[in-house]
Tab-separated table of C-alpha atoms in Angstrom:
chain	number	residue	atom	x	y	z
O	1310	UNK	CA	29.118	6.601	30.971
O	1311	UNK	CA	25.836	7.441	29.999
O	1312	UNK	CA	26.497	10.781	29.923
O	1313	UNK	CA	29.107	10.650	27.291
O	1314	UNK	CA	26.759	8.203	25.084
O	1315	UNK	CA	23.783	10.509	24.827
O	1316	UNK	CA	25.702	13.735	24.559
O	1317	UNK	CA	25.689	13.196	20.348
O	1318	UNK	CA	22.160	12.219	20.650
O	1319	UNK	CA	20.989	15.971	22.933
O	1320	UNK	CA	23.426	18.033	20.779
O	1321	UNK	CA	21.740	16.776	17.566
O	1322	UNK	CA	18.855	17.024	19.419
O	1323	UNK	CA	19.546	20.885	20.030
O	1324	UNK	CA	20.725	21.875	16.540
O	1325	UNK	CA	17.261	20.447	15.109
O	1326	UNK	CA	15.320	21.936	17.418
O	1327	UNK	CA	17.123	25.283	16.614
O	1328	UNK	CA	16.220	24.969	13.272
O	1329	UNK	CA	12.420	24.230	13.894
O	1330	UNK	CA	12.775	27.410	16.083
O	1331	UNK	CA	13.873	29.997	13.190
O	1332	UNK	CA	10.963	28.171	11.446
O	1333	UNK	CA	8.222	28.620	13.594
O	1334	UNK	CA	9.165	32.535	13.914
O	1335	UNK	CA	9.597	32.501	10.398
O	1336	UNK	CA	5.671	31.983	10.425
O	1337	UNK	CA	4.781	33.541	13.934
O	1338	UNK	CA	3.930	29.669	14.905
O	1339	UNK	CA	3.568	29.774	18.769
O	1340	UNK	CA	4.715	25.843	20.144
O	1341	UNK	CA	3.405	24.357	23.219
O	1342	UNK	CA	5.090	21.358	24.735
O	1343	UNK	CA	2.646	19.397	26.460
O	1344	UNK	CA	3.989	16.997	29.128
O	1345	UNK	CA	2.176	14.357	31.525
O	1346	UNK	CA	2.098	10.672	32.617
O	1347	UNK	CA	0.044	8.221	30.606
O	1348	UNK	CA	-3.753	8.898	30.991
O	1349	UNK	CA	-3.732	12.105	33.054
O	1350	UNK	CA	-5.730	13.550	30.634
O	1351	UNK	CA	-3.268	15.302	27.520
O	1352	UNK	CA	-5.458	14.710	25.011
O	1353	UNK	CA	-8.923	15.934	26.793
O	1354	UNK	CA	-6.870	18.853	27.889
O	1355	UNK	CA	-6.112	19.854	24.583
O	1356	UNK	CA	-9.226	19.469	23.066
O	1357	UNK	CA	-10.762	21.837	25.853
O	1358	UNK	CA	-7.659	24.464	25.330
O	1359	UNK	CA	-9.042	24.197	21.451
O	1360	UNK	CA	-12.512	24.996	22.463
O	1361	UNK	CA	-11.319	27.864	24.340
O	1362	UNK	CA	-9.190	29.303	21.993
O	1363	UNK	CA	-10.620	27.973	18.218
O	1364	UNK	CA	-12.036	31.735	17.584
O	1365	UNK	CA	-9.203	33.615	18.422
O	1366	UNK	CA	-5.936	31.573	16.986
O	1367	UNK	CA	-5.676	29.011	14.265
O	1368	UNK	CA	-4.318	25.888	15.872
O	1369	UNK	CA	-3.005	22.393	15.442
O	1370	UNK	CA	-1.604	19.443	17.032
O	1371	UNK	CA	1.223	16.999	16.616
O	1372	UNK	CA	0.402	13.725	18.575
O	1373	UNK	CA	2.758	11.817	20.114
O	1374	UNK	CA	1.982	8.125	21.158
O	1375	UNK	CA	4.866	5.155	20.969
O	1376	UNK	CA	1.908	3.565	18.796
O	1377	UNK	CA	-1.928	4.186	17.412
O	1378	UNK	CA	-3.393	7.115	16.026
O	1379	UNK	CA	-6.092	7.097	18.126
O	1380	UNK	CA	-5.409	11.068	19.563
O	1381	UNK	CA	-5.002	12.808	16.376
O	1382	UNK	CA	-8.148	11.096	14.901
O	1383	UNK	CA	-10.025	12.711	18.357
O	1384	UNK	CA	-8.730	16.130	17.600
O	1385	UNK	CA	-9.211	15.434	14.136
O	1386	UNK	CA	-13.042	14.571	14.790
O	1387	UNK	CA	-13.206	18.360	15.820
O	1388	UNK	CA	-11.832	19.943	12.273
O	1389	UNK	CA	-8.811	20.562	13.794
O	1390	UNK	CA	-5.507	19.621	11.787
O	1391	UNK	CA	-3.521	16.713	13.528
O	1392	UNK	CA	-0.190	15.028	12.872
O	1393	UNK	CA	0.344	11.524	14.254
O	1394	UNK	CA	3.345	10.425	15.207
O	1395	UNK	CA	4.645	7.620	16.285
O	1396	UNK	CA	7.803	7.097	17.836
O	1397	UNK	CA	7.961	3.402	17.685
O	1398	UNK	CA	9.378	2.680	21.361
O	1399	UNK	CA	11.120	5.866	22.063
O	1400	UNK	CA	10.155	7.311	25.504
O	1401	UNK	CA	9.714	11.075	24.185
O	1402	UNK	CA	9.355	12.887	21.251
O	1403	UNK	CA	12.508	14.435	19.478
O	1404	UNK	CA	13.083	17.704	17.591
O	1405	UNK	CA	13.705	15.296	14.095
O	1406	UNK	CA	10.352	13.875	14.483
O	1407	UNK	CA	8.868	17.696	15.106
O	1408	UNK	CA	10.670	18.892	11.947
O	1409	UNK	CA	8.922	15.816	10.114
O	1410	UNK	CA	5.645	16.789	11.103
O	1411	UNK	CA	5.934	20.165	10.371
O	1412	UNK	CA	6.845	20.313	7.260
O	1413	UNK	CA	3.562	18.876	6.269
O	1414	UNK	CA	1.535	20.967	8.418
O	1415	UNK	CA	0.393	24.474	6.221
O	1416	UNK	CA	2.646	27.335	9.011
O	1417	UNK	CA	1.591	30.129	7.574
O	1418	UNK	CA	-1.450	29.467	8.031
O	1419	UNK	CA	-1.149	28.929	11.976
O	1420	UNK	CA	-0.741	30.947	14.957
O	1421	UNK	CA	-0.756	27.893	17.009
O	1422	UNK	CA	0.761	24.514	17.444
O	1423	UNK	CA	0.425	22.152	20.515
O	1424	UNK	CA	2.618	19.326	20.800
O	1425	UNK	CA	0.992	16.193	23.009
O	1426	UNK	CA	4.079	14.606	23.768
O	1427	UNK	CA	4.671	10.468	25.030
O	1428	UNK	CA	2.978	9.908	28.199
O	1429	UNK	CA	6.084	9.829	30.405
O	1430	UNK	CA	7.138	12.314	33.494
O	1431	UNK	CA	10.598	11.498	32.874
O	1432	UNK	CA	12.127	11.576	29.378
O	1433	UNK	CA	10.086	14.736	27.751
O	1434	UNK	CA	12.098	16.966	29.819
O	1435	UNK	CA	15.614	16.544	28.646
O	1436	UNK	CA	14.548	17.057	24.880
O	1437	UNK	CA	14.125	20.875	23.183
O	1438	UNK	CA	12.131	20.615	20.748
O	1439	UNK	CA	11.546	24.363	19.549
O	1440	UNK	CA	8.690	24.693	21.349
O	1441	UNK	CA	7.988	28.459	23.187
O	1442	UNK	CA	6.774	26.860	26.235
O	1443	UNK	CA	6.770	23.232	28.401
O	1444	UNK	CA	3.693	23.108	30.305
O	1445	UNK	CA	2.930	19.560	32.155
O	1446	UNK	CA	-0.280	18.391	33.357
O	1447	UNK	CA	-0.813	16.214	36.681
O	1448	UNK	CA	-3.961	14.695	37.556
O	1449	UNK	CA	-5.574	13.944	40.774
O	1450	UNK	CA	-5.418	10.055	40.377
O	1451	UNK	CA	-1.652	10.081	40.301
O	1452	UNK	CA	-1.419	11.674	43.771
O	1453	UNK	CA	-0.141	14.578	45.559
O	1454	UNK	CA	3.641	13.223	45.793
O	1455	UNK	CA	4.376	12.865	42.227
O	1456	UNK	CA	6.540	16.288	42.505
O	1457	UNK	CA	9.018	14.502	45.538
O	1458	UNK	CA	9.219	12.218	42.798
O	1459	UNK	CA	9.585	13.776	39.302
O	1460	UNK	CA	11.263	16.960	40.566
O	1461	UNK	CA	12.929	17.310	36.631
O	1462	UNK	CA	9.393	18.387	35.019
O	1463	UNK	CA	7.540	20.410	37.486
O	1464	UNK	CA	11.741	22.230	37.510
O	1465	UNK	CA	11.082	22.947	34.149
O	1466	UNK	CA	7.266	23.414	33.271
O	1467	UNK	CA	6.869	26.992	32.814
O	1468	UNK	CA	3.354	25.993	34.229
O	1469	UNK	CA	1.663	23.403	35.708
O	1470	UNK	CA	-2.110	22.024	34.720
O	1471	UNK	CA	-3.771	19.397	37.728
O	1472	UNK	CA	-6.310	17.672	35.970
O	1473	UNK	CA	-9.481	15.922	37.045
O	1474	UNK	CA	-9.909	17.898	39.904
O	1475	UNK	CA	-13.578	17.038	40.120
O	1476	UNK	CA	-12.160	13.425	41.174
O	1477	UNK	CA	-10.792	14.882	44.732
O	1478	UNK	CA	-13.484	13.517	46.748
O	1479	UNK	CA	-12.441	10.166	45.437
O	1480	UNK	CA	-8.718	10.098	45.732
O	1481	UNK	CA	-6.391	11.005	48.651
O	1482	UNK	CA	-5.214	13.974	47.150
O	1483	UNK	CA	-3.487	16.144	49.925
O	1484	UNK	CA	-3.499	19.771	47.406
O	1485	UNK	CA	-1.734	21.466	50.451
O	1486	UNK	CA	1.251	19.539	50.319
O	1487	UNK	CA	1.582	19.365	46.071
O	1488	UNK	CA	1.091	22.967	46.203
O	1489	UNK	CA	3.597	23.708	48.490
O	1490	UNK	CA	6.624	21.346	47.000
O	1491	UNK	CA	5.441	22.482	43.152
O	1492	UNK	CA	5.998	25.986	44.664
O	1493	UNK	CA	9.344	24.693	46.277
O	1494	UNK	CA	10.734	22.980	43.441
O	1495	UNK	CA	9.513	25.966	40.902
O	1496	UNK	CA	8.239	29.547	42.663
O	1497	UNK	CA	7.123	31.332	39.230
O	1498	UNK	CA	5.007	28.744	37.757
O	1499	UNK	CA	1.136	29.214	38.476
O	1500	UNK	CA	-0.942	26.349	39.127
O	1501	UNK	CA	-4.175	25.870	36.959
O	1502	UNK	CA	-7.011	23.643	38.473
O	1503	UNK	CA	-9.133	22.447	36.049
O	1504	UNK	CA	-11.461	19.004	34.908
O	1505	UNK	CA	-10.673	19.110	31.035
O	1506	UNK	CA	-13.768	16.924	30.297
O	1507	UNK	CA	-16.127	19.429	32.252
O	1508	UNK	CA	-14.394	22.123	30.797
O	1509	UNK	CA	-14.392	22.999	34.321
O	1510	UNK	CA	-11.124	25.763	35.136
O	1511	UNK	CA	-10.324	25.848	31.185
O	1512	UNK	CA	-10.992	29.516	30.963
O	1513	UNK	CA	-8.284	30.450	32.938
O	1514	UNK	CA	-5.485	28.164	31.849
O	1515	UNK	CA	-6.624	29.496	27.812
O	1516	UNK	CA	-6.118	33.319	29.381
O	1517	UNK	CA	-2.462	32.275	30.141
O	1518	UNK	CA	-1.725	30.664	27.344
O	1519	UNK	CA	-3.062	33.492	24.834
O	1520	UNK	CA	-1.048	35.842	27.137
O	1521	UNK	CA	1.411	34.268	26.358
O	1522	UNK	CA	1.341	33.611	22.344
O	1523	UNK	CA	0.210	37.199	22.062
O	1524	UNK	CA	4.064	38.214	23.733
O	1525	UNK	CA	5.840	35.968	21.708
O	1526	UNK	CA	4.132	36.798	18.776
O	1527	UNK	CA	4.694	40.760	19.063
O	1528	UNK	CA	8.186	39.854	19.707
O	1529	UNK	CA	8.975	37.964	16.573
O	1530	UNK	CA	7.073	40.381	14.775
O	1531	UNK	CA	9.374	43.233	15.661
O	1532	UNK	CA	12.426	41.685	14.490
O	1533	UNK	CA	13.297	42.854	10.812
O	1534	UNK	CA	12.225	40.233	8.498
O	1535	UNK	CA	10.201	37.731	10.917
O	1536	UNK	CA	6.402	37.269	11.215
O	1537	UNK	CA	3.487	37.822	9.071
W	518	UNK	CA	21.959	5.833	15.367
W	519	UNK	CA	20.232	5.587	18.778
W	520	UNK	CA	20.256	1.889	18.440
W	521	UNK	CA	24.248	1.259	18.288
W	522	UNK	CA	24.415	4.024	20.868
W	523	UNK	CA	22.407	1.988	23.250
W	524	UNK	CA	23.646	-1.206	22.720
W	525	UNK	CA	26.498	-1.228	24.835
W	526	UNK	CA	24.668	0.012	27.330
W	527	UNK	CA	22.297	-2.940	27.387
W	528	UNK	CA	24.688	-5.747	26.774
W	529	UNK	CA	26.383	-4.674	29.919
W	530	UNK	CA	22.795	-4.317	31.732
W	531	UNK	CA	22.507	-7.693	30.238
W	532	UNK	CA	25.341	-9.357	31.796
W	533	UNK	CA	25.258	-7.743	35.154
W	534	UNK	CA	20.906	-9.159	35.143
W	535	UNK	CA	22.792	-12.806	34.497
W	536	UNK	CA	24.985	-12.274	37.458
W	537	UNK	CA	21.693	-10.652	39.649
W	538	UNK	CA	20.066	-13.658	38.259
W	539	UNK	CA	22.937	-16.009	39.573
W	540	UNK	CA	23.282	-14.639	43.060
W	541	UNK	CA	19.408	-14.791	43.352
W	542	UNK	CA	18.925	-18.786	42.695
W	543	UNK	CA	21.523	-19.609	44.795
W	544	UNK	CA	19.627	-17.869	47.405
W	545	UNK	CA	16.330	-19.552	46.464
W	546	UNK	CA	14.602	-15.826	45.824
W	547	UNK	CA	12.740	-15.059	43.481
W	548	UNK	CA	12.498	-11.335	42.034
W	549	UNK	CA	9.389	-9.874	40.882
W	550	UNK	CA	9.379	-6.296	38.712
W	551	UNK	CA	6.302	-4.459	39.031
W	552	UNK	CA	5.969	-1.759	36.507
W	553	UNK	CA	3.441	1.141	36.074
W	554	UNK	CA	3.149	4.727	35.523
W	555	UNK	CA	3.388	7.380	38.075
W	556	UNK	CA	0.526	7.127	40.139
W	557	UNK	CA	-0.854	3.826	39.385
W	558	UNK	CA	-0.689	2.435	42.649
W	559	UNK	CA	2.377	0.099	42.610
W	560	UNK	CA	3.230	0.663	46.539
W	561	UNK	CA	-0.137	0.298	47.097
W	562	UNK	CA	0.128	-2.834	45.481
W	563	UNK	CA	3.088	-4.308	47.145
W	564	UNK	CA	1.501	-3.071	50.052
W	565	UNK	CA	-1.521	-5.265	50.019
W	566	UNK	CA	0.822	-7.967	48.295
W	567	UNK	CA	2.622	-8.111	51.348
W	568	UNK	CA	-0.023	-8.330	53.487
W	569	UNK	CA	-1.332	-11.158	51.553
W	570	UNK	CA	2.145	-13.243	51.463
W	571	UNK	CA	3.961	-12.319	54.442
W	572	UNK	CA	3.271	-15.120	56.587
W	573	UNK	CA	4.336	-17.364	53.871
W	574	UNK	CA	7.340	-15.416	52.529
W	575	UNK	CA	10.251	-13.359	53.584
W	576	UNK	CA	9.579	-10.566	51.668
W	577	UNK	CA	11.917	-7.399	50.945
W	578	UNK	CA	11.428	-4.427	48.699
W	579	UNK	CA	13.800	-2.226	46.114
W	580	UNK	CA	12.157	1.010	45.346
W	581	UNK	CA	13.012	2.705	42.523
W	582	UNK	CA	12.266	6.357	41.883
W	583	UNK	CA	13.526	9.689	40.259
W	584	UNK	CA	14.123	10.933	43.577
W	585	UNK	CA	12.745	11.313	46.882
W	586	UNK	CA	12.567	8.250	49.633
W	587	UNK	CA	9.036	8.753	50.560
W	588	UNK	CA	8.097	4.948	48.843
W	589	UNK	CA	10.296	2.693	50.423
W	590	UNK	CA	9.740	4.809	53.908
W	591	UNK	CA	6.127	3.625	53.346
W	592	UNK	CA	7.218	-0.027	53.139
W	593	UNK	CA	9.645	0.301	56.487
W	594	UNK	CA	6.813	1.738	58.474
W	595	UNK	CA	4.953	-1.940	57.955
W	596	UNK	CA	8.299	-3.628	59.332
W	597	UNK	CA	9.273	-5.160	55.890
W	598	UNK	CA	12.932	-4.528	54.362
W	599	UNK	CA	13.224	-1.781	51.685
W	600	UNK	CA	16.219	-0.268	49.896
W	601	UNK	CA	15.474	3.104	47.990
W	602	UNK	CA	17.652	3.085	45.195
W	603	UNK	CA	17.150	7.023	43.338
W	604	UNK	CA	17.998	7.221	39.894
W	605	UNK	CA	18.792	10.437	39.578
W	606	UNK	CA	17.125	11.438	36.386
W	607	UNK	CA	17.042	7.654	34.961
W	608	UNK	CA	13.477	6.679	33.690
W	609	UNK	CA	13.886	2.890	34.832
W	610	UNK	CA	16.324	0.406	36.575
W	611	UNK	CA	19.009	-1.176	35.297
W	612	UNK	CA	20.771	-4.395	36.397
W	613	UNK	CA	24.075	-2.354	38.296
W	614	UNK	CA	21.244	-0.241	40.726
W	615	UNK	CA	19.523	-3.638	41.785
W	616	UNK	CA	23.050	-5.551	42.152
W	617	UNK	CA	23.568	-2.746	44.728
W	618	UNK	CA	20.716	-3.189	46.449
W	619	UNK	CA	20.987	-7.329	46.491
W	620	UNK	CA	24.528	-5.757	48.443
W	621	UNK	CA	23.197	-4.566	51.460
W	622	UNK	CA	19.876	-7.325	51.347
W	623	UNK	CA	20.269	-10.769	53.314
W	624	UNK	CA	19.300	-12.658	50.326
W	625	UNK	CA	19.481	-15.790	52.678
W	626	UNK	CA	16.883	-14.828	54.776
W	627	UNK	CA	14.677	-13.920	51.581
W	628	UNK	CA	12.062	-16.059	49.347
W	629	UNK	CA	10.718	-12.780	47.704
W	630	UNK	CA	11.960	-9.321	46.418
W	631	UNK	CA	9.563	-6.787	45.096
W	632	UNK	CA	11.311	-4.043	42.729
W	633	UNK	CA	9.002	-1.069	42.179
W	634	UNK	CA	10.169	0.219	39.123
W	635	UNK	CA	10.604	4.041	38.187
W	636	UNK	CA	6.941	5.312	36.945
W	637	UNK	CA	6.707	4.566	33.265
W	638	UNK	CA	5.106	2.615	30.672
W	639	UNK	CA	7.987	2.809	28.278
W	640	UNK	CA	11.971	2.510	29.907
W	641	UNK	CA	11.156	-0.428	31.971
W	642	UNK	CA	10.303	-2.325	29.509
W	643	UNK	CA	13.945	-2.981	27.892
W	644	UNK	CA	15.578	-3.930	30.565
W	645	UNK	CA	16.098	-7.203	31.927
W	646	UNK	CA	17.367	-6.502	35.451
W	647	UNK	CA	17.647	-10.871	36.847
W	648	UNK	CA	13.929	-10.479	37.609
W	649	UNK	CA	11.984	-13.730	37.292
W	650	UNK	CA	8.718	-11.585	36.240
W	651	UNK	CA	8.405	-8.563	35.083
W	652	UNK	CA	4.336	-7.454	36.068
W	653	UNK	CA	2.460	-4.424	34.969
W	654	UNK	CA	-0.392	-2.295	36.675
W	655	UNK	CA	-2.865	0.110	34.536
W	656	UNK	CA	-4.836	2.096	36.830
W	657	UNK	CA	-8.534	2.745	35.855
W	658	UNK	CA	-8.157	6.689	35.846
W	659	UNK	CA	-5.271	6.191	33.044
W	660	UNK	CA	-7.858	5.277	30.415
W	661	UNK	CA	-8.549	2.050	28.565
W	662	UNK	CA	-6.800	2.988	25.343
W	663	UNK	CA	-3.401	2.468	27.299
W	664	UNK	CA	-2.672	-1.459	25.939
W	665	UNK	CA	-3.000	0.773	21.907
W	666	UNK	CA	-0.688	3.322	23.016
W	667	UNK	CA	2.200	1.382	24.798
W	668	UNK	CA	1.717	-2.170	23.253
W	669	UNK	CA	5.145	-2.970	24.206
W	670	UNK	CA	4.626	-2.879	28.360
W	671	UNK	CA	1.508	-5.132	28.007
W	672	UNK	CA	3.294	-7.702	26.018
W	673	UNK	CA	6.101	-8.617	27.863
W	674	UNK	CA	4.491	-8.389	31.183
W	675	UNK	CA	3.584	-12.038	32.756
W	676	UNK	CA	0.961	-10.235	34.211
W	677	UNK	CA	-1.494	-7.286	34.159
W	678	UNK	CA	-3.150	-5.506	37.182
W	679	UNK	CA	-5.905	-3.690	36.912
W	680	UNK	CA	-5.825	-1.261	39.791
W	681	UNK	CA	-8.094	1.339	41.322
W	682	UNK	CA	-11.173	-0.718	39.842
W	683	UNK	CA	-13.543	0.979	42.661
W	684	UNK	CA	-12.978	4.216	40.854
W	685	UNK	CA	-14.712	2.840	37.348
W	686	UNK	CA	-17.730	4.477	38.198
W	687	UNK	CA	-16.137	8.140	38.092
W	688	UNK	CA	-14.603	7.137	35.100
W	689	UNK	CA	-15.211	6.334	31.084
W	690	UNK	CA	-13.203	3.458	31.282
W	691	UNK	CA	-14.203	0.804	28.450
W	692	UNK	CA	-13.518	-2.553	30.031
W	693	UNK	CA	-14.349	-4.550	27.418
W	694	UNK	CA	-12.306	-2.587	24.655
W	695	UNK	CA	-9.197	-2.938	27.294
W	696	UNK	CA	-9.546	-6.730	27.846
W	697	UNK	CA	-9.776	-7.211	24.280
W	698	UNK	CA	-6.693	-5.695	23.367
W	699	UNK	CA	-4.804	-7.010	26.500
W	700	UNK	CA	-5.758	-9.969	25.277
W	701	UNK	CA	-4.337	-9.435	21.278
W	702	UNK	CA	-1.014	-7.876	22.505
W	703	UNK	CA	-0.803	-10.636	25.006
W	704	UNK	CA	-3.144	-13.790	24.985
W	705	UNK	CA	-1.609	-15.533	27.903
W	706	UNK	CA	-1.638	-12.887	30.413
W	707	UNK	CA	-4.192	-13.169	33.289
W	708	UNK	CA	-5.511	-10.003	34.116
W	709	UNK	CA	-6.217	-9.162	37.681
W	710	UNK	CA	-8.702	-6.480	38.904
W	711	UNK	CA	-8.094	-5.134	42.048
W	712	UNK	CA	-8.434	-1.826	44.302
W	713	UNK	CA	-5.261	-2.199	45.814
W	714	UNK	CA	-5.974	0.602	48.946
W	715	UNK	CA	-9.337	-1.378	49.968
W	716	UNK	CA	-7.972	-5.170	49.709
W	717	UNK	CA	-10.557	-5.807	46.901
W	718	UNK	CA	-9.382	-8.586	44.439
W	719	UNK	CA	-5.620	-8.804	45.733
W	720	UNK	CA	-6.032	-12.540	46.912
W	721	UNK	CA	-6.552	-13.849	43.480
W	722	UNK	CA	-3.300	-11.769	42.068
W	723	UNK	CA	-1.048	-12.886	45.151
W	724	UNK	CA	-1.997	-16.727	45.046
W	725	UNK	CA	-1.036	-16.338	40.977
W	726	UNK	CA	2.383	-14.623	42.256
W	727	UNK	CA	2.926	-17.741	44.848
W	728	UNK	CA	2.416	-19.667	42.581
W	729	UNK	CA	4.970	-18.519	40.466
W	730	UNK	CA	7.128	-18.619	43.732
W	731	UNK	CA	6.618	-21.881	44.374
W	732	UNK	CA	7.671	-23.399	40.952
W	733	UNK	CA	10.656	-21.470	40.613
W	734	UNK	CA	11.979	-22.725	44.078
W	735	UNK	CA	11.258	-26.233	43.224
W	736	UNK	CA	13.076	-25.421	39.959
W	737	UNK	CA	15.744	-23.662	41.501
W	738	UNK	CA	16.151	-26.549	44.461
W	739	UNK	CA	15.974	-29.467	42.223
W	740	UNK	CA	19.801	-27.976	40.645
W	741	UNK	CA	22.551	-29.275	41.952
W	742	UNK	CA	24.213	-26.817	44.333
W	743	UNK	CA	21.446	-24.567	44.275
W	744	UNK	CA	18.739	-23.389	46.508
W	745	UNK	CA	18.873	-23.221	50.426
């Protein structure tokens, strides 16, 4: 039953997101999809992906929260261009509140866009939002099982961030075994370590990500009429 | 749009929670929903709330997760009832998963279920599955700006743990900012801090939940034809 009731609701959903898609080439606007539980660490993750790639991209964020504005003011606080958005009880974002936010964000003058989305391991994943890429972030706190638990997002990450990995000695954090069921449950994606508020493992994650707005921006740019 | 699309779906999770709710009184049990996110430490919680209350309860446990059985294994291996109920994609439990669980659970021989709810802050929170609390946990690691980004957990939770408090040393975790807005959202609600894996603070938070027991089977007892 509720399959049939939320079919209306994903193809809308799709045809939206479709249209933010032709938009974002339009402008040669790369999209990431961030993705993690409440408190594993979006928002410090972002700010350190900014740090790492301020000089060589132009970049903003769209913040997700069910309530407050208290993430885009943070990435705000670093001169960054933020849109807050707030979905008022709904467990993810959708590609209607994307299109919202960006058509008050200046594309043409981007290269980049990151999307925080609602702290949740379940709901982000059924929703397309136009983005280029899902990428979800674990951290160390939440434990090594999460992926027996939440196969759906670490399925369909494209990669996969653990956070706070300075906090092993603290936690019972068995890497071995999260490594080996992330690899299970998804072979291709790689698996960047890093402590966002040490910066600590940033450098690497930022070299993926570049790698891979540089690709999709060469390949909008060679289709007749797209890109800058 | 989404709302009359839901609706039916939660008038009938409505009905079937009055029925749960039914069968559960006339068995003198009483139903406690904990709710977290992923990694919060909610078996660890019903863990050390079992040890706590077993000699004075009968004490079985629904576990609810995406997929996997790993959680209610945990519970088994300490000799206490548990049914895993997998959701299959769902972000939270509705009222027709824990009617099929209270199926194959002799209620008569029960004073207490624990339902670990799927991990999130958001889904839970609409859904009244017969429960006679519905109880939240916030882990330190999660951050203390949780309460302003997901008001709507923290105010219709009877209850809010404060888990992994051994861990606020490695963290930037405002206490005072939390308890404040804990306390705006929800005035009422005791907080309890605990570290769930090490025993610290659980007595306090399992003499509230007996508590809460007790007066709902004297409440339940005092109907006619109800109670054991």
């Amino acid at each position: 039953m509720e399959i049939d009731l939320s079919k209306p609701i994903l193809d809308r959903n799709e045809r939206l997101a479709a249209e933010n898609r032709i938009e974002l080439d339009r402008n040669g606007v790369f999209v990431l999809d961030l993705m993690a539980s409440p408190g594993a660490g979006k928002t410090s993750t972002i700010l350190a992906t900014i740090a790492a790639l301020r000089k060589r991209y132009r970049i903003a964020v769209i913040e997700g929260d069910i309530a407050s504005k208290v993430d885009a003011d943070k990435v705000k606080a670093h001169g960054i261009p933020a849109v807050q958005i707030n979905t008022g009880g709904a467990c993810h974002l959708e590609s209607d509140m994307i299109k919202r936010a960006l058509d008050v964000l200046p594309l043409d003058e981007l290269d980049l866009i990151i999307v925080e989305n609602v702290g949740n391991l379940v709901c982000p994943t059924d929703f397309y939002l136009g983005e280029n890429s899902k990428v979800m972030i674990l951290s160390v706190p939440e434990g090594h099982d999460k992926p027996f638990k939440y196969p759906g997002i670490f399925q369909i990450s494209e990669a996969v961030i653990l956070n706070k990995i300075d906090t092993m000695p603290v936690f019972d954090f068995d890497e071995e075994a999260f490594t080996a069921e992330v690899r299970t449950l998804n072979p291709k994606a790689p698996i960047f370590r890093i402590a966002a508020t040490k910066g600590e493992g940033v450098a690497e994650w930022a070299e993926w990500l570049a790698a891979r707005i540089d690709a999709v921006k060469a390949s909008v740019a060679e289709k007749p009429g797209a890109g800058k």
